Amino acid sequence: MNIDEKDKKLLILLQQNSKKTTKELADQLQMSVTAVFERIKKLERNRIISKYVALVDKKLVKRDFIVLCHVKLSQHTKEHITHFEREIVKFPEILECFHVSGDYDYILKICLENIEEYREFMVTKLTSMQHIASTHSSFSIKEVKNSTVIFPG
C-alpha cells in the first residue's frame, strides 16, 4: 500500500491520540469526515494500523523497574531458537524481545516492580528455560525517551 502525505499526517495524529473523533481528525487535516473515516478503514484493512492501545504510566502502577536482559543460547539450531521464542512470549513481564546479531542472541525488555521481583523472575522463569547459555542484565537508571510514534510530527 502506498502511504501519501495525508495518510502520514493522519497516522501522526492517531499516534499522538487515537481517541480523537473522526470529526476532530477531519478538522485538523482539512478533510471531510467521510474521507478520514475511509482512510482509517483502509489503513486498518492493510494492517498499517494493527491495533489501538492505552499507554499505562509504569510508575503509577509500580512497574517502573526496567531491565534489558541479553540472552545467549547454548546452540543456534532452528529447534532451540523456535523453542526459546515459543516460550519467551508467554512471560507477561517481558514487554519486548528482539532476536539480534552480535555477542548475544536476544535482548529482552522486562518490566517489574523492583530488583527482588527481577531476581525471582530470573531464578524461577528465565534461567530455568532450556538452551540458555548465559544472560547479562542492565538496569534502567532513567527513561530518557519512550515513543511509539513511527512517523514524527
PDB file of C-alpha atoms in Angstrom:
ATOM      1  CA  MET A   1       0.000   0.000   0.000  1.00  0.00           C
ATOM      2  CA  ASN A   2       1.249   3.448  -0.900  1.00  0.00           C
ATOM      3  CA  ILE A   3       1.133   5.918   2.011  1.00  0.00           C
ATOM      4  CA  ASP A   4       0.648   9.521   0.922  1.00  0.00           C
ATOM      5  CA  GLU A   5       1.188  12.712   2.940  1.00  0.00           C
ATOM      6  CA  LYS A   6      -2.436  12.786   4.170  1.00  0.00           C
ATOM      7  CA  ASP A   7      -2.067   9.199   5.439  1.00  0.00           C
ATOM      8  CA  LYS A   8       1.167  10.137   7.228  1.00  0.00           C
ATOM      9  CA  LYS A   9      -0.460  13.153   8.868  1.00  0.00           C
ATOM     10  CA  LEU A  10      -3.423  11.012   9.878  1.00  0.00           C
ATOM     11  CA  LEU A  11      -1.106   8.382  11.356  1.00  0.00           C
ATOM     12  CA  ILE A  12       0.796  11.062  13.288  1.00  0.00           C
ATOM     13  CA  LEU A  13      -2.441  12.386  14.782  1.00  0.00           C
ATOM     14  CA  LEU A  14      -3.669   8.894  15.685  1.00  0.00           C
ATOM     15  CA  GLN A  15      -0.315   8.015  17.273  1.00  0.00           C
ATOM     16  CA  GLN A  16      -0.481  11.166  19.381  1.00  0.00           C
ATOM     17  CA  ASN A  17      -4.065  10.466  20.495  1.00  0.00           C
ATOM     18  CA  SER A  18      -6.085   7.643  18.995  1.00  0.00           C
ATOM     19  CA  LYS A  19      -9.173   8.704  20.942  1.00  0.00           C
ATOM     20  CA  LYS A  20      -9.737  11.768  18.788  1.00  0.00           C
ATOM     21  CA  THR A  21     -13.032  11.651  16.960  1.00  0.00           C
ATOM     22  CA  THR A  22     -13.161  11.372  13.197  1.00  0.00           C
ATOM     23  CA  LYS A  23     -14.568  14.924  13.157  1.00  0.00           C
ATOM     24  CA  GLU A  24     -11.596  16.257  15.160  1.00  0.00           C
ATOM     25  CA  LEU A  25      -9.183  14.477  12.822  1.00  0.00           C
ATOM     26  CA  ALA A  26     -11.032  15.778   9.764  1.00  0.00           C
ATOM     27  CA  ASP A  27     -10.848  19.347  11.086  1.00  0.00           C
ATOM     28  CA  GLN A  28      -7.119  19.064  11.716  1.00  0.00           C
ATOM     29  CA  LEU A  29      -6.461  17.511   8.313  1.00  0.00           C
ATOM     30  CA  GLN A  30      -8.860  19.840   6.496  1.00  0.00           C
ATOM     31  CA  MET A  31     -10.701  16.866   5.031  1.00  0.00           C
ATOM     32  CA  SER A  32     -14.243  15.571   5.184  1.00  0.00           C
ATOM     33  CA  VAL A  33     -15.278  13.207   7.972  1.00  0.00           C
ATOM     34  CA  THR A  34     -16.108  10.548   5.379  1.00  0.00           C
ATOM     35  CA  ALA A  35     -12.677  10.828   3.736  1.00  0.00           C
ATOM     36  CA  VAL A  36     -10.914  10.461   7.091  1.00  0.00           C
ATOM     37  CA  PHE A  37     -13.131   7.530   8.079  1.00  0.00           C
ATOM     38  CA  GLU A  38     -12.354   5.776   4.761  1.00  0.00           C
ATOM     39  CA  ARG A  39      -8.621   6.397   5.148  1.00  0.00           C
ATOM     40  CA  ILE A  40      -8.629   4.934   8.663  1.00  0.00           C
ATOM     41  CA  LYS A  41     -10.523   1.855   7.464  1.00  0.00           C
ATOM     42  CA  LYS A  42      -8.067   1.451   4.562  1.00  0.00           C
ATOM     43  CA  LEU A  43      -5.085   1.706   6.957  1.00  0.00           C
ATOM     44  CA  GLU A  44      -6.694  -0.897   9.235  1.00  0.00           C
ATOM     45  CA  ARG A  45      -7.562  -3.241   6.345  1.00  0.00           C
ATOM     46  CA  ASN A  46      -3.974  -3.095   5.106  1.00  0.00           C
ATOM     47  CA  ARG A  47      -2.708  -3.667   8.659  1.00  0.00           C
ATOM     48  CA  ILE A  48      -0.728  -0.409   8.714  1.00  0.00           C
ATOM     49  CA  ILE A  49      -2.750   0.238  11.869  1.00  0.00           C
ATOM     50  CA  SER A  50      -2.542  -3.077  13.680  1.00  0.00           C
ATOM     51  CA  LYS A  51      -4.324  -2.163  16.929  1.00  0.00           C
ATOM     52  CA  TYR A  52      -5.209   0.590  19.366  1.00  0.00           C
ATOM     53  CA  VAL A  53      -3.839   0.560  22.923  1.00  0.00           C
ATOM     54  CA  ALA A  54      -3.795   2.543  26.143  1.00  0.00           C
ATOM     55  CA  LEU A  55      -0.322   3.556  27.317  1.00  0.00           C
ATOM     56  CA  VAL A  56      -0.005   2.991  31.057  1.00  0.00           C
ATOM     57  CA  ASP A  57       2.215   5.062  33.354  1.00  0.00           C
ATOM     58  CA  LYS A  58       4.632   2.417  34.664  1.00  0.00           C
ATOM     59  CA  LYS A  59       5.489   4.443  37.760  1.00  0.00           C
ATOM     60  CA  LEU A  60       1.862   4.817  38.869  1.00  0.00           C
ATOM     61  CA  VAL A  61       1.252   1.056  38.614  1.00  0.00           C
ATOM     62  CA  LYS A  62       4.586   0.210  40.266  1.00  0.00           C
ATOM     63  CA  ARG A  63       6.134  -1.416  37.220  1.00  0.00           C
ATOM     64  CA  ASP A  64       8.924   1.067  36.536  1.00  0.00           C
ATOM     65  CA  PHE A  65      11.916  -1.203  37.173  1.00  0.00           C
ATOM     66  CA  ILE A  66      13.096  -1.803  33.614  1.00  0.00           C
ATOM     67  CA  VAL A  67      15.719  -4.393  32.753  1.00  0.00           C
ATOM     68  CA  LEU A  68      17.405  -5.034  29.427  1.00  0.00           C
ATOM     69  CA  CYS A  69      18.470  -8.653  29.556  1.00  0.00           C
ATOM     70  CA  HIS A  70      20.818 -10.063  26.919  1.00  0.00           C
ATOM     71  CA  VAL A  71      20.396 -13.795  26.378  1.00  0.00           C
ATOM     72  CA  LYS A  72      22.793 -16.200  24.713  1.00  0.00           C
ATOM     73  CA  LEU A  73      21.534 -19.604  23.609  1.00  0.00           C
ATOM     74  CA  SER A  74      23.656 -22.714  24.018  1.00  0.00           C
ATOM     75  CA  GLN A  75      23.152 -23.655  20.353  1.00  0.00           C
ATOM     76  CA  HIS A  76      21.761 -21.858  17.335  1.00  0.00           C
ATOM     77  CA  THR A  77      19.727 -24.662  15.851  1.00  0.00           C
ATOM     78  CA  LYS A  78      16.292 -23.986  14.444  1.00  0.00           C
ATOM     79  CA  GLU A  79      14.852 -26.210  17.176  1.00  0.00           C
ATOM     80  CA  HIS A  80      16.489 -24.216  20.007  1.00  0.00           C
ATOM     81  CA  ILE A  81      15.509 -20.867  18.505  1.00  0.00           C
ATOM     82  CA  THR A  82      11.915 -21.960  17.898  1.00  0.00           C
ATOM     83  CA  HIS A  83      11.601 -23.393  21.403  1.00  0.00           C
ATOM     84  CA  PHE A  84      13.052 -20.259  23.030  1.00  0.00           C
ATOM     85  CA  GLU A  85      10.784 -17.916  21.060  1.00  0.00           C
ATOM     86  CA  ARG A  86       7.688 -20.013  21.692  1.00  0.00           C
ATOM     87  CA  GLU A  87       8.341 -19.997  25.453  1.00  0.00           C
ATOM     88  CA  ILE A  88       9.565 -16.414  25.918  1.00  0.00           C
ATOM     89  CA  VAL A  89       6.345 -14.845  24.605  1.00  0.00           C
ATOM     90  CA  LYS A  90       4.431 -16.483  27.473  1.00  0.00           C
ATOM     91  CA  PHE A  91       6.044 -14.273  30.140  1.00  0.00           C
ATOM     92  CA  PRO A  92       3.953 -11.153  30.799  1.00  0.00           C
ATOM     93  CA  GLU A  93       6.943  -9.443  32.448  1.00  0.00           C
ATOM     94  CA  ILE A  94       8.681  -9.304  29.066  1.00  0.00           C
ATOM     95  CA  LEU A  95       7.463  -6.310  27.084  1.00  0.00           C
ATOM     96  CA  GLU A  96       9.731  -6.784  24.084  1.00  0.00           C
ATOM     97  CA  CYS A  97      12.010  -9.475  22.701  1.00  0.00           C
ATOM     98  CA  PHE A  98      14.448  -8.919  19.846  1.00  0.00           C
ATOM     99  CA  HIS A  99      16.476 -11.562  18.021  1.00  0.00           C
ATOM    100  CA  VAL A 100      19.753  -9.710  17.432  1.00  0.00           C
ATOM    101  CA  SER A 101      23.210 -10.078  15.955  1.00  0.00           C
ATOM    102  CA  GLY A 102      26.378  -9.716  17.994  1.00  0.00           C
ATOM    103  CA  ASP A 103      27.616 -11.328  21.196  1.00  0.00           C
ATOM    104  CA  TYR A 104      24.122 -12.233  22.390  1.00  0.00           C
ATOM    105  CA  ASP A 105      21.193 -13.797  20.572  1.00  0.00           C
ATOM    106  CA  TYR A 106      18.274 -11.931  22.160  1.00  0.00           C
ATOM    107  CA  ILE A 107      17.579  -8.722  24.032  1.00  0.00           C
ATOM    108  CA  LEU A 108      14.593  -8.709  26.362  1.00  0.00           C
ATOM    109  CA  LYS A 109      12.922  -5.623  27.798  1.00  0.00           C
ATOM    110  CA  ILE A 110      11.497  -6.671  31.141  1.00  0.00           C
ATOM    111  CA  CYS A 111       9.165  -4.580  33.296  1.00  0.00           C
ATOM    112  CA  LEU A 112       8.827  -5.332  37.019  1.00  0.00           C
ATOM    113  CA  GLU A 113       8.298  -3.646  40.379  1.00  0.00           C
ATOM    114  CA  ASN A 114      11.809  -3.973  41.817  1.00  0.00           C
ATOM    115  CA  ILE A 115      15.072  -5.907  41.841  1.00  0.00           C
ATOM    116  CA  GLU A 116      13.670  -8.576  44.165  1.00  0.00           C
ATOM    117  CA  GLU A 117      10.938  -9.322  41.655  1.00  0.00           C
ATOM    118  CA  TYR A 118      13.553  -9.457  38.901  1.00  0.00           C
ATOM    119  CA  ARG A 119      15.632 -11.955  40.874  1.00  0.00           C
ATOM    120  CA  GLU A 120      12.553 -14.132  41.350  1.00  0.00           C
ATOM    121  CA  PHE A 121      11.780 -13.890  37.636  1.00  0.00           C
ATOM    122  CA  MET A 122      15.340 -14.880  36.718  1.00  0.00           C
ATOM    123  CA  VAL A 123      15.524 -17.797  39.150  1.00  0.00           C
ATOM    124  CA  THR A 124      12.072 -19.289  38.608  1.00  0.00           C
ATOM    125  CA  LYS A 125      11.350 -18.455  34.992  1.00  0.00           C
ATOM    126  CA  LEU A 126      14.092 -17.270  32.670  1.00  0.00           C
ATOM    127  CA  THR A 127      17.119 -19.288  33.742  1.00  0.00           C
ATOM    128  CA  SER A 128      15.026 -22.403  34.197  1.00  0.00           C
ATOM    129  CA  MET A 129      14.390 -22.429  30.434  1.00  0.00           C
ATOM    130  CA  GLN A 130      16.261 -24.955  28.337  1.00  0.00           C
ATOM    131  CA  HIS A 131      19.032 -23.933  25.955  1.00  0.00           C
ATOM    132  CA  ILE A 132      20.064 -20.677  27.701  1.00  0.00           C
ATOM    133  CA  ALA A 133      23.852 -20.489  27.945  1.00  0.00           C
ATOM    134  CA  SER A 134      24.134 -17.096  29.646  1.00  0.00           C
ATOM    135  CA  THR A 135      22.404 -13.821  30.428  1.00  0.00           C
ATOM    136  CA  HIS A 136      23.620 -10.281  31.026  1.00  0.00           C
ATOM    137  CA  SER A 137      21.360  -7.702  32.678  1.00  0.00           C
ATOM    138  CA  SER A 138      21.400  -3.910  32.553  1.00  0.00           C
ATOM    139  CA  PHE A 139      19.077  -1.861  34.745  1.00  0.00           C
ATOM    140  CA  SER A 140      17.467   1.376  33.604  1.00  0.00           C
ATOM    141  CA  ILE A 141      18.500   4.405  35.635  1.00  0.00           C
ATOM    142  CA  LYS A 142      16.273   6.902  33.839  1.00  0.00           C
ATOM    143  CA  GLU A 143      13.966   6.728  30.851  1.00  0.00           C
ATOM    144  CA  VAL A 144      15.204   9.469  28.562  1.00  0.00           C
ATOM    145  CA  LYS A 145      12.877   8.774  25.635  1.00  0.00           C
ATOM    146  CA  ASN A 146       9.939   6.444  25.118  1.00  0.00           C
ATOM    147  CA  SER A 147       7.959   6.824  21.931  1.00  0.00           C
ATOM    148  CA  THR A 148       5.541   4.733  19.935  1.00  0.00           C
ATOM    149  CA  VAL A 149       5.390   7.243  17.071  1.00  0.00           C
ATOM    150  CA  ILE A 150       6.663   5.847  13.765  1.00  0.00           C
ATOM    151  CA  PHE A 151       6.142   8.980  11.677  1.00  0.00           C
ATOM    152  CA  PRO A 152       7.290  12.004  13.704  1.00  0.00           C
ATOM    153  CA  GLY A 153       5.110  15.097  13.718  1.00  0.00           C
TER     154      GLY A 153
END
